[in-house]
Short mmCIF file of C-alpha atoms in Angstrom, two decimals:
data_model
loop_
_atom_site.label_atom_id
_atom_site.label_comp_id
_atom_site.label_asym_id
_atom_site.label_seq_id
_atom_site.Cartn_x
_atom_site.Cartn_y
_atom_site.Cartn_z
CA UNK A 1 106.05 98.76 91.70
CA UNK A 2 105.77 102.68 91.78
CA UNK A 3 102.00 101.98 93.51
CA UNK A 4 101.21 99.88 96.75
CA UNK A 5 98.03 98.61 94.44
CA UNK A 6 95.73 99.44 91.94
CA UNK A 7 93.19 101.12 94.38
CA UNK A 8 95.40 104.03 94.00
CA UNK A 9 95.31 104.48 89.97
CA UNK A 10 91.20 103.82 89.65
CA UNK A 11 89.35 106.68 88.11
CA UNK A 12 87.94 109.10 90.61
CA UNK A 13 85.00 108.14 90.03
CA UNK A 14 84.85 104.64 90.12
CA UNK A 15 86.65 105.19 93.51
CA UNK A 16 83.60 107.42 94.41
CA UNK A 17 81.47 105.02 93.49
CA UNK A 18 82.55 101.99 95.48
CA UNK A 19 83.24 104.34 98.69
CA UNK A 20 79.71 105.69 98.54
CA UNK A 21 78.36 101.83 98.07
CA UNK A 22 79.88 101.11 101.70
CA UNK A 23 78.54 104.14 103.23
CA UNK A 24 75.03 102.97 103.86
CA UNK A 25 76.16 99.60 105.77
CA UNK A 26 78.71 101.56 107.72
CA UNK A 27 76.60 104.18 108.81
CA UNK A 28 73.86 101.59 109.67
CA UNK A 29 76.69 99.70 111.57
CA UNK A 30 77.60 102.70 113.38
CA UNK A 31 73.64 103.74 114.04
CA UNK A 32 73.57 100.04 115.31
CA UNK A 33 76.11 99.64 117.79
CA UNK A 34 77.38 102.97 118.68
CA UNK A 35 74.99 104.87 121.23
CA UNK A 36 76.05 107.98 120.15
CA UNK A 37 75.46 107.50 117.10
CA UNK A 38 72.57 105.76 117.89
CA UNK A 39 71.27 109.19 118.75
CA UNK A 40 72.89 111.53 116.36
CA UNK A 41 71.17 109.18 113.16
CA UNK A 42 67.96 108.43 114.91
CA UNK A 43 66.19 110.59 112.38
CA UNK A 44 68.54 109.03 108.84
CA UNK A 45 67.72 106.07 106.84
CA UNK A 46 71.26 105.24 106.19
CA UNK A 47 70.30 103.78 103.11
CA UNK A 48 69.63 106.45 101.57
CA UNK A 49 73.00 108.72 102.31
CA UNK A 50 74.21 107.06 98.90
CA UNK A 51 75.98 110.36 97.66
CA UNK A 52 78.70 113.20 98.98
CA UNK A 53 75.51 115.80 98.85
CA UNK A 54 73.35 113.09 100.89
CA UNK A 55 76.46 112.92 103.51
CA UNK A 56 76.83 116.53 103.88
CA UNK A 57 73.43 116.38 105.41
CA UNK A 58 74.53 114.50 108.28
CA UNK A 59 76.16 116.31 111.44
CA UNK A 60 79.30 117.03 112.36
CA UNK A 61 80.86 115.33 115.09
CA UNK A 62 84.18 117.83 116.51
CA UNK A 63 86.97 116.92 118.81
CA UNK A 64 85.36 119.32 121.08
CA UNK A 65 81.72 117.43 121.58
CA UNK A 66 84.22 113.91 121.19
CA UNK A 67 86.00 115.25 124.11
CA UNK A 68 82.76 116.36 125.81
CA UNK A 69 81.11 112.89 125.19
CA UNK A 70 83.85 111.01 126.61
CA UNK A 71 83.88 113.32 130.22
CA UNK A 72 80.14 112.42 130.19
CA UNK A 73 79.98 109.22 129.69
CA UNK A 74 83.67 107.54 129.94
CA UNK A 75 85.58 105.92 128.13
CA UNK A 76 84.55 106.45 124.53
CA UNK A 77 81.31 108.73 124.49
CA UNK A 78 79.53 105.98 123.14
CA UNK A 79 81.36 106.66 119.84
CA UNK A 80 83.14 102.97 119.81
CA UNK A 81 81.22 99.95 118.60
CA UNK A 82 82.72 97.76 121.33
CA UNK A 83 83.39 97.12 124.96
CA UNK A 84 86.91 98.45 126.34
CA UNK A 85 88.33 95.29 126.56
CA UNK A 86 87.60 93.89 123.20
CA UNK A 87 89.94 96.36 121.63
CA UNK A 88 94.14 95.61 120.86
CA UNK A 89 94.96 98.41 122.31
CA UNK A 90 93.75 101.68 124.41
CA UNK A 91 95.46 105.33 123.89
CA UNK A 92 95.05 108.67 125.49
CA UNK A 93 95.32 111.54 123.69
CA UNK A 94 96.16 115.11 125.77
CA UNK A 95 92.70 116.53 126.65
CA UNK A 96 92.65 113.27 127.99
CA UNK A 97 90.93 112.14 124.83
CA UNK A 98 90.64 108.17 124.55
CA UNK A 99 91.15 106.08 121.42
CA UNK A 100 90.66 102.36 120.95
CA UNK A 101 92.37 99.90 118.36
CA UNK A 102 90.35 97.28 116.80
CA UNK A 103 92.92 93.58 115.57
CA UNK A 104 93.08 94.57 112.07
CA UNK A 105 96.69 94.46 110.82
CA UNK A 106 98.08 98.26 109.76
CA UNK A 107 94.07 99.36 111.35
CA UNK A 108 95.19 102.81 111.03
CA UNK A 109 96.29 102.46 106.63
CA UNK A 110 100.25 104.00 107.39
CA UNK A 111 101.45 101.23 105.28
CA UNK A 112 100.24 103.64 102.16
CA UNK A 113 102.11 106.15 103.28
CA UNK A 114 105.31 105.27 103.77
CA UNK A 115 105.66 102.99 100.50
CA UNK A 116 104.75 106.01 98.33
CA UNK A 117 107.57 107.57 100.58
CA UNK A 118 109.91 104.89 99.09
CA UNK A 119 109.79 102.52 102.25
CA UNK A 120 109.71 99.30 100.91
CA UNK A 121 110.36 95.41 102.82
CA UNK A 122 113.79 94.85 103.86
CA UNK A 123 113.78 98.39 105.07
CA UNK A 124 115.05 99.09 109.16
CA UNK A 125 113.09 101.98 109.62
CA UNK A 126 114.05 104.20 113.06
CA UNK A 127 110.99 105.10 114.93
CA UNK A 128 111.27 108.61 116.21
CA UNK A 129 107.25 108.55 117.58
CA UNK A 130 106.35 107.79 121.07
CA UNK A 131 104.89 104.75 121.96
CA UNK A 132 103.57 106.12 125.41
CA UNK A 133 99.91 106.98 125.84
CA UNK A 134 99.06 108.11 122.07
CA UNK A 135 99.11 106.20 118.96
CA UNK A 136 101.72 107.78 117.06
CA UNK A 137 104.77 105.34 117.59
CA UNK A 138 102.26 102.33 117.29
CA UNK A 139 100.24 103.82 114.13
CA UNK A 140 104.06 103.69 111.96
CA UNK A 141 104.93 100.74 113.48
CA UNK A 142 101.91 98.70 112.61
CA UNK A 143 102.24 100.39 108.66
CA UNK A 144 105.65 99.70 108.39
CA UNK A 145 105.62 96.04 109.35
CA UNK A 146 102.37 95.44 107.37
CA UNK A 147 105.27 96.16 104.34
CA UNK A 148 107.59 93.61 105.74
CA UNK A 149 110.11 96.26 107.56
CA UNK A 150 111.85 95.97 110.42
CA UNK A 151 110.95 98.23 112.90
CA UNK A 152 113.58 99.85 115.96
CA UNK A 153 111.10 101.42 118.49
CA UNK A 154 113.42 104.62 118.95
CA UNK A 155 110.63 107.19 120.42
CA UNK A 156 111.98 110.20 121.44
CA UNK A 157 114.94 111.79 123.71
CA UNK A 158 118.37 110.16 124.27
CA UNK A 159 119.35 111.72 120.86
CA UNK A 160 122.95 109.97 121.21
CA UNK A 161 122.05 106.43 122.11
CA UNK A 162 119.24 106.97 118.97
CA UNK A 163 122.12 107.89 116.57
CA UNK A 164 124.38 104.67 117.87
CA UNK A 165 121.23 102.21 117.22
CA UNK A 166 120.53 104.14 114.02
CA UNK A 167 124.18 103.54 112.93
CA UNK A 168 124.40 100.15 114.42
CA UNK A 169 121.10 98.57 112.77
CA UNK A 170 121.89 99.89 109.68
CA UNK A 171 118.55 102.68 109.69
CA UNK A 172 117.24 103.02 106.15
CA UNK A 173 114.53 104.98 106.61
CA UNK A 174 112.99 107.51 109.66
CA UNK A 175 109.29 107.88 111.18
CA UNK A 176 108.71 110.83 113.58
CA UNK A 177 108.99 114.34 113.71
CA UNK A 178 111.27 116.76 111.02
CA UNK A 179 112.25 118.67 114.81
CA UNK A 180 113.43 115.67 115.89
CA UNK A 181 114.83 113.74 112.92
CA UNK A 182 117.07 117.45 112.87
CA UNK A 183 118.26 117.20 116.02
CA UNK A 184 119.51 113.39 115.92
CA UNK A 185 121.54 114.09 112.31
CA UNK A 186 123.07 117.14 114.00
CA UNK A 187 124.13 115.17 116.66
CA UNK A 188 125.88 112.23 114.17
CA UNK A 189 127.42 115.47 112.98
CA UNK A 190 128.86 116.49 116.47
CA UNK A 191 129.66 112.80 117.23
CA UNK A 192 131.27 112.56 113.88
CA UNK A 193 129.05 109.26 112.89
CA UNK A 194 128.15 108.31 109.47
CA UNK A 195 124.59 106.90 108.44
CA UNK A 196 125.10 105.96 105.35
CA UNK A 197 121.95 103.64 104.54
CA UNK A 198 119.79 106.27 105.99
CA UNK A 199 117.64 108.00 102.39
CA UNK A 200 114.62 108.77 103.40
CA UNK A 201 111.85 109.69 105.91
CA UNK A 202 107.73 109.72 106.52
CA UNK A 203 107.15 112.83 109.24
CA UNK A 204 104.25 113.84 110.64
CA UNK A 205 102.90 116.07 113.47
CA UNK A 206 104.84 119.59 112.39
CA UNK A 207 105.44 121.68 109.51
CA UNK A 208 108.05 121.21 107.53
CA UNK A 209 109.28 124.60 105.74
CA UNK A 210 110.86 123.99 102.43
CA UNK A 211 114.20 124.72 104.24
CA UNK A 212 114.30 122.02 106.19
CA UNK A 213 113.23 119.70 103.78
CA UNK A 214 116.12 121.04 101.56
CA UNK A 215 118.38 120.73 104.53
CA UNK A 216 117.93 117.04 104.42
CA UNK A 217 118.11 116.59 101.28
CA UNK A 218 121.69 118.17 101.39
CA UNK A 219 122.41 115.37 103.85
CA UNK A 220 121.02 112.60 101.71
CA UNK A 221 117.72 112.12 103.04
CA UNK A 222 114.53 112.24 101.10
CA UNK A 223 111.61 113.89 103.32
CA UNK A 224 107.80 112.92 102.90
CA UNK A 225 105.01 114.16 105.24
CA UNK A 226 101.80 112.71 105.43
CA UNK A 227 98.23 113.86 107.53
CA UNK A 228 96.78 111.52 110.07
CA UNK A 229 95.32 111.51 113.10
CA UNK A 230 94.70 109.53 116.13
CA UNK A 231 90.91 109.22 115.88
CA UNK A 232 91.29 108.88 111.95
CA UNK A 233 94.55 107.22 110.87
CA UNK A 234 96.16 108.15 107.71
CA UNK A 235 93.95 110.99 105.90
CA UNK A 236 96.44 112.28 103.12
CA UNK A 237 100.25 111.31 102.52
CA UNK A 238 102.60 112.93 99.80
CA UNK A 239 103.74 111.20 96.83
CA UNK A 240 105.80 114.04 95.32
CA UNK A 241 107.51 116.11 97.96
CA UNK A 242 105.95 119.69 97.85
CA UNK A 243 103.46 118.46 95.70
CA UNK A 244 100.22 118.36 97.53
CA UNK A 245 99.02 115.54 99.40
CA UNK A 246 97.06 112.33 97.91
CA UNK A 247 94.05 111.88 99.92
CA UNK A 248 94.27 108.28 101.34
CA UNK A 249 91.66 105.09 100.08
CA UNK A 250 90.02 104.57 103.06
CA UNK A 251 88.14 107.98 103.81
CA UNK A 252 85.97 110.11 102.69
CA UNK A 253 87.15 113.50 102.59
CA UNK A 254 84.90 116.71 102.64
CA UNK A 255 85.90 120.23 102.87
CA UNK A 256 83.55 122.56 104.54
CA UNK A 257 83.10 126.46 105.17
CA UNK A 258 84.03 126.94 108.75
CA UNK A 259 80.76 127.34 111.33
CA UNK A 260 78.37 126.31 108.35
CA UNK A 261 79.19 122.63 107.43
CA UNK A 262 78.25 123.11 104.10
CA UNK A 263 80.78 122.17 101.05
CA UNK A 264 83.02 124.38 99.89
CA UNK A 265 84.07 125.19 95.92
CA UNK A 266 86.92 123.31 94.55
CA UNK A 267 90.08 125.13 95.28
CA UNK A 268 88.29 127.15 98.08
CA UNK A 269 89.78 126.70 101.49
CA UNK A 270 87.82 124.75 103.84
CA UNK A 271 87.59 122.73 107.24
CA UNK A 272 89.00 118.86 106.78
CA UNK A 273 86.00 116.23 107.69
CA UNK A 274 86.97 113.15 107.25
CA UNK A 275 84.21 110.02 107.58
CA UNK A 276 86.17 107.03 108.07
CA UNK A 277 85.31 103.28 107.65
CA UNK A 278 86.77 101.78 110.92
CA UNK A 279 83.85 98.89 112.35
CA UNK A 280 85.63 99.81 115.56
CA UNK A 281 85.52 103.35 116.04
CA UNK A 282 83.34 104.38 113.00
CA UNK A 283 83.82 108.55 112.98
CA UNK A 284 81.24 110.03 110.73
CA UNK A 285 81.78 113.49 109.38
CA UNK A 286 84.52 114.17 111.93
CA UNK A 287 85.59 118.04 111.78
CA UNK A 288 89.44 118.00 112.20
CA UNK A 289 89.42 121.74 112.96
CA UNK A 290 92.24 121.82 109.99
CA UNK A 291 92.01 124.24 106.97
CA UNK A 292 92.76 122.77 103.89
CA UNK A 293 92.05 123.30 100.22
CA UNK A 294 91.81 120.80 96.92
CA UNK A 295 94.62 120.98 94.14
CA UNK A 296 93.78 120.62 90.42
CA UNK A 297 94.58 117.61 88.90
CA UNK A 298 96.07 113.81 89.43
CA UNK A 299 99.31 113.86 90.94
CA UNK A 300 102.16 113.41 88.14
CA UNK A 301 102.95 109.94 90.16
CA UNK A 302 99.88 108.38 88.62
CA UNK A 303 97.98 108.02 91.61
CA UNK A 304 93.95 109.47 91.05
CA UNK A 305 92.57 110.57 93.82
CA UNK A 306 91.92 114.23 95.07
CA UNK A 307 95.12 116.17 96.41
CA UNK A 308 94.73 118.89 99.43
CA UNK A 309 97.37 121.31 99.97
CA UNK A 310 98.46 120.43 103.89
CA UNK A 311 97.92 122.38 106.79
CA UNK A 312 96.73 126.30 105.82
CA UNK A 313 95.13 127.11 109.67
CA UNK A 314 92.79 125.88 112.04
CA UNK A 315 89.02 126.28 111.41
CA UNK A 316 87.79 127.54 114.63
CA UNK A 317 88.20 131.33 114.40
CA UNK A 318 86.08 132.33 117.23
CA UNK A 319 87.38 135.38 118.96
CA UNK A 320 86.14 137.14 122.45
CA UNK A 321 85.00 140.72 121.57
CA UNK A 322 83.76 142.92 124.76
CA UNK A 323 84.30 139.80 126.89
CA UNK A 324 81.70 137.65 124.79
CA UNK A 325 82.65 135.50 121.97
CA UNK A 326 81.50 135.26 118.61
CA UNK A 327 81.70 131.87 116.33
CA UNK A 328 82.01 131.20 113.19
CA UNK A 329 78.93 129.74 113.20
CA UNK A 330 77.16 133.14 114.08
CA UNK A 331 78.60 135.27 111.76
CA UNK A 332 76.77 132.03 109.12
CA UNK A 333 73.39 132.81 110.93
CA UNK A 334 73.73 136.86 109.80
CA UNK A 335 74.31 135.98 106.16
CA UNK A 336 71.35 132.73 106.52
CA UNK A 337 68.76 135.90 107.10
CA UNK A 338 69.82 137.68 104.13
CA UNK A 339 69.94 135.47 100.96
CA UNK A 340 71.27 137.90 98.84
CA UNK A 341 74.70 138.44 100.89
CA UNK A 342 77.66 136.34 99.48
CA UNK A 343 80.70 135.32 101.08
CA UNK A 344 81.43 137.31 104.52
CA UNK A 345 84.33 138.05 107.01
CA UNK A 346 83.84 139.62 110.37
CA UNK A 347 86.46 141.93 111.06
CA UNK A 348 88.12 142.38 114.55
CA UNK A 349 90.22 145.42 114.86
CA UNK A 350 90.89 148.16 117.79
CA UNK A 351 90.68 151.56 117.88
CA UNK A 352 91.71 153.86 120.60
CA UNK A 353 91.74 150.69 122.72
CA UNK A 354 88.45 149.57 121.69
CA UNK A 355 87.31 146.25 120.39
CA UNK A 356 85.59 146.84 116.74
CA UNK A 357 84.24 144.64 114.66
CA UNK A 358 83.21 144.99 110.35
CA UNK A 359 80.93 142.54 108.37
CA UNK A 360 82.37 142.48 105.88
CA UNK A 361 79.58 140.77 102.94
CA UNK A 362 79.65 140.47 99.38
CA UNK A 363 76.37 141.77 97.85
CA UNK A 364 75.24 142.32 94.35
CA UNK A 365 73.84 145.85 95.61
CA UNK A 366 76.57 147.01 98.01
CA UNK A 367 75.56 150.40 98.21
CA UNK A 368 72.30 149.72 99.68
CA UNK A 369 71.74 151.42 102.42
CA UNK A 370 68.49 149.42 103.58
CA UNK A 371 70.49 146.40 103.55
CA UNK A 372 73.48 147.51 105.29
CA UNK A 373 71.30 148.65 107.84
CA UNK A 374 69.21 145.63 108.35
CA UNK A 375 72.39 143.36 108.18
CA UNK A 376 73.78 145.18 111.04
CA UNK A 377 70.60 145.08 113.16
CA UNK A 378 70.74 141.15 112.77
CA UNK A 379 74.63 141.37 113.67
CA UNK A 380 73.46 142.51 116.95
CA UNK A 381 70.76 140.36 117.39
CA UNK A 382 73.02 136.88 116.86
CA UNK A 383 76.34 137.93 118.38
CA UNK A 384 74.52 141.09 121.64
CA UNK A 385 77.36 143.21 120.07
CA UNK A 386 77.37 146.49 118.17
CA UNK A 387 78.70 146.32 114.43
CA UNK A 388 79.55 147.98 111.07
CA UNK A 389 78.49 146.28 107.98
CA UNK A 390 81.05 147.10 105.09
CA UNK A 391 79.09 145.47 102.00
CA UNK A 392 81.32 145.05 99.03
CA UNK A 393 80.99 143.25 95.49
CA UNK A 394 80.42 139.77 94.94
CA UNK A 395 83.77 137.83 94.65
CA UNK A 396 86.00 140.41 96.25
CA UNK A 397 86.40 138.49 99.43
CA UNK A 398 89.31 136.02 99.24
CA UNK A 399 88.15 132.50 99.44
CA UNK A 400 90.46 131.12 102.08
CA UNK A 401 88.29 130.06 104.95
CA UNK A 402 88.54 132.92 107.19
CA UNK A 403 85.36 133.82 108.46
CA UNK A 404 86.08 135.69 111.46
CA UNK A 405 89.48 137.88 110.84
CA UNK A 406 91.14 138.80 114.40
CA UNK A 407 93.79 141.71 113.67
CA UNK A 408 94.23 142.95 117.05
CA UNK A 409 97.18 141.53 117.61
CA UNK A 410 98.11 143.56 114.24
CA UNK A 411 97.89 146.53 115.57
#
């Protein structure tokens, strides 16, 4: 079967449909018997958030105010729906950020992944991820056995014992890290070993440049990647390598103009929140902090759902000008008091060894003097900081999430 099931070739909108006809009860389950979110939907009938524009009303939850939650009131914020020791398992994330796991088999949806990577049962797949503190080693483990492989808990270091189980066990396949999937063929290579049955891999957690994907391949190794994350699972996986990545079944995927929340145009790039459907640890409009951006059209695989190009930058852009910072969100609250602006970029440069910043805003009058001026007066209002206001025609600035532009280190 070239599909794990036929959730993956629905039309997008039927899949739309039936993922928006959960939302209500999840979010209700959530406002139930989470206390945060007790608080953060005290104001939402959940039955009515019934569409992607009703969900974008919602707020945000970041890592940041996750992280911040947790300090306050350990272990879980008051984000989880249960008590500590009703969950499988507990991780810890570096910040230390805690994550529970609820009993459902393949909870975090790897299992997708890797079979549209060409893992399939029968496979011995070599786990390159840790299994100490985070979720990583346990998140592939739990997707690959749900498809009936056997699993060898490799995690990292000891890159010549990981070669002789890899030869030994027969390893088909490879979870972990390109870095570190590198480093244990180079050592077969120095040791002179031969994996023969080893053809492909599912990576995660670091870029791969088209060079090293080509590098395996000269070695006989097929290279997916795939998205996830500890609080979320699996958010996108790729199908085609190089081709995008398919967004997974069990989220809901926005993409959102960094520091205003608020969709973003098809194509446009945009922060990745994800609102997942876990009863355990139900995240709702989670901000990732990842850029991202939609690619037209199905993938040629036949699966239907919405592609994303990867990992194009994080979303939080604020930048310390003078000693103070400025946000994203505040260069949104200049262009809120001035409906005609467009798109805008705050500029960071230095000159003569002088922090200077540019608004940079599309306008369908950019000569305007009156408006220039009045732009810049709010610029110093919202961020205490002197600025110029460059205003420029509508659809000249490029569309690729950048809101605040920090080319000091240009110079």
């Amino acid at each position: 079967m070239p599909h794990l099931d036929a959730l993956e070739t629905r039309t997008h909108s039927d899949r739309l449909a039936a993922l928006l006809a959960r939302l209500p009860a999840q979010l209700a389950h959530a406002k139930t018997h989470s206390p945060a979110y007790a608080r953060l939907l005290a104001d939402i009938d959940c039955l009515r958030i019934t569409s992607l524009a009703a969900l974008a009303t919602l707020p945000l939850t970041r890592k940041s105010a996750l992280l911040a939650a947790q300090q306050a009131s350990p272990p879980f914020g008051g984000f989880a729906t249960q008590l500590t020791g009703q969950a499988a398992r507990l991780f810890a994330s570096p910040g230390p950020l805690y994550e529970p796991q609820g009993h459902e088999a393949d909870s975090w949806r790897m299992s997708r992944a890797l079979y549209a990577a060409g893992f399939r049962a029968g496979d011995v797949v070599h786990n390159g991820f840790s299994y100490h503190f985070t979720p990583g080693g346990w998140m592939m483990d739990a997707g690959a056995r749900a498809l009936g492989c056997a699993v060898f808990p490799g995690g990292t270091g000891q890159t010549e014992l990981q070669v002789q189980a890899m030869r030994d066990l027969g390893a088909s396949g490879y979870t972990g890290t390109p870095s570190f999937l590198k480093l244990i063929l180079e050592k077969a290579e120095q040791l002179g070993v031969a994996l023969p049955r080893l053809d492909k891999a599912l990576v995660s957690g670091e870029a791969l440049p088209a060079s090293l994907r080509a590098w395996f391949a000269e070695r006989g190794v097929t290279v997916f990647q795939c998205y996830a994350t500890a609080d979320l699972g699996l958010i996108a996986y790729e199908s085609q390598p190089g081709a995008g990545m398919v967004v997974d079944e069990g989220v809901l995927l926005e993409l959102v103009s960094p520091g205003s929340g608020q969709p973003v145009a098809d194509g446009e790039v945009g922060e990745v929140v994800v609102t997942s459907f876990d009863r355990h640890y139900p995240l709702i409009r989670f901000a990732t902090g990842d850029l991202s951006a939609t690619l037209p059209g199905p993938s040629i695989c036949g699966r239907s759902n919405v592609r994303i190009q990867g990992w194009l930058g994080r979303a939080d852009q604020s930048a310390k000008v003078k000693g103070m910072f400025v946000h994203p969100e505040q260069v949104h609250a200049v262009a809120a008091r001035h409906p005609q602006l467009g798109r805008v970029r705050l500029v960071i440069q230095q000159h003569e060894h002088q922090d200077r910043m540019t608004l940079h805003a599309e306008c369908p009058a950019p000569h305007d003097a009156a408006t220039s001026d009045s732009v810049a007066a709010t610029l110093r209002e919202l961020t205490k900081l002197r600025g110029e206001v460059c205003l420029c025609t509508p659809g000249s600035l490029p569309a690729d999430g950048k809101i605040i532009a920090d080319e000091r280190s240009l110079a």
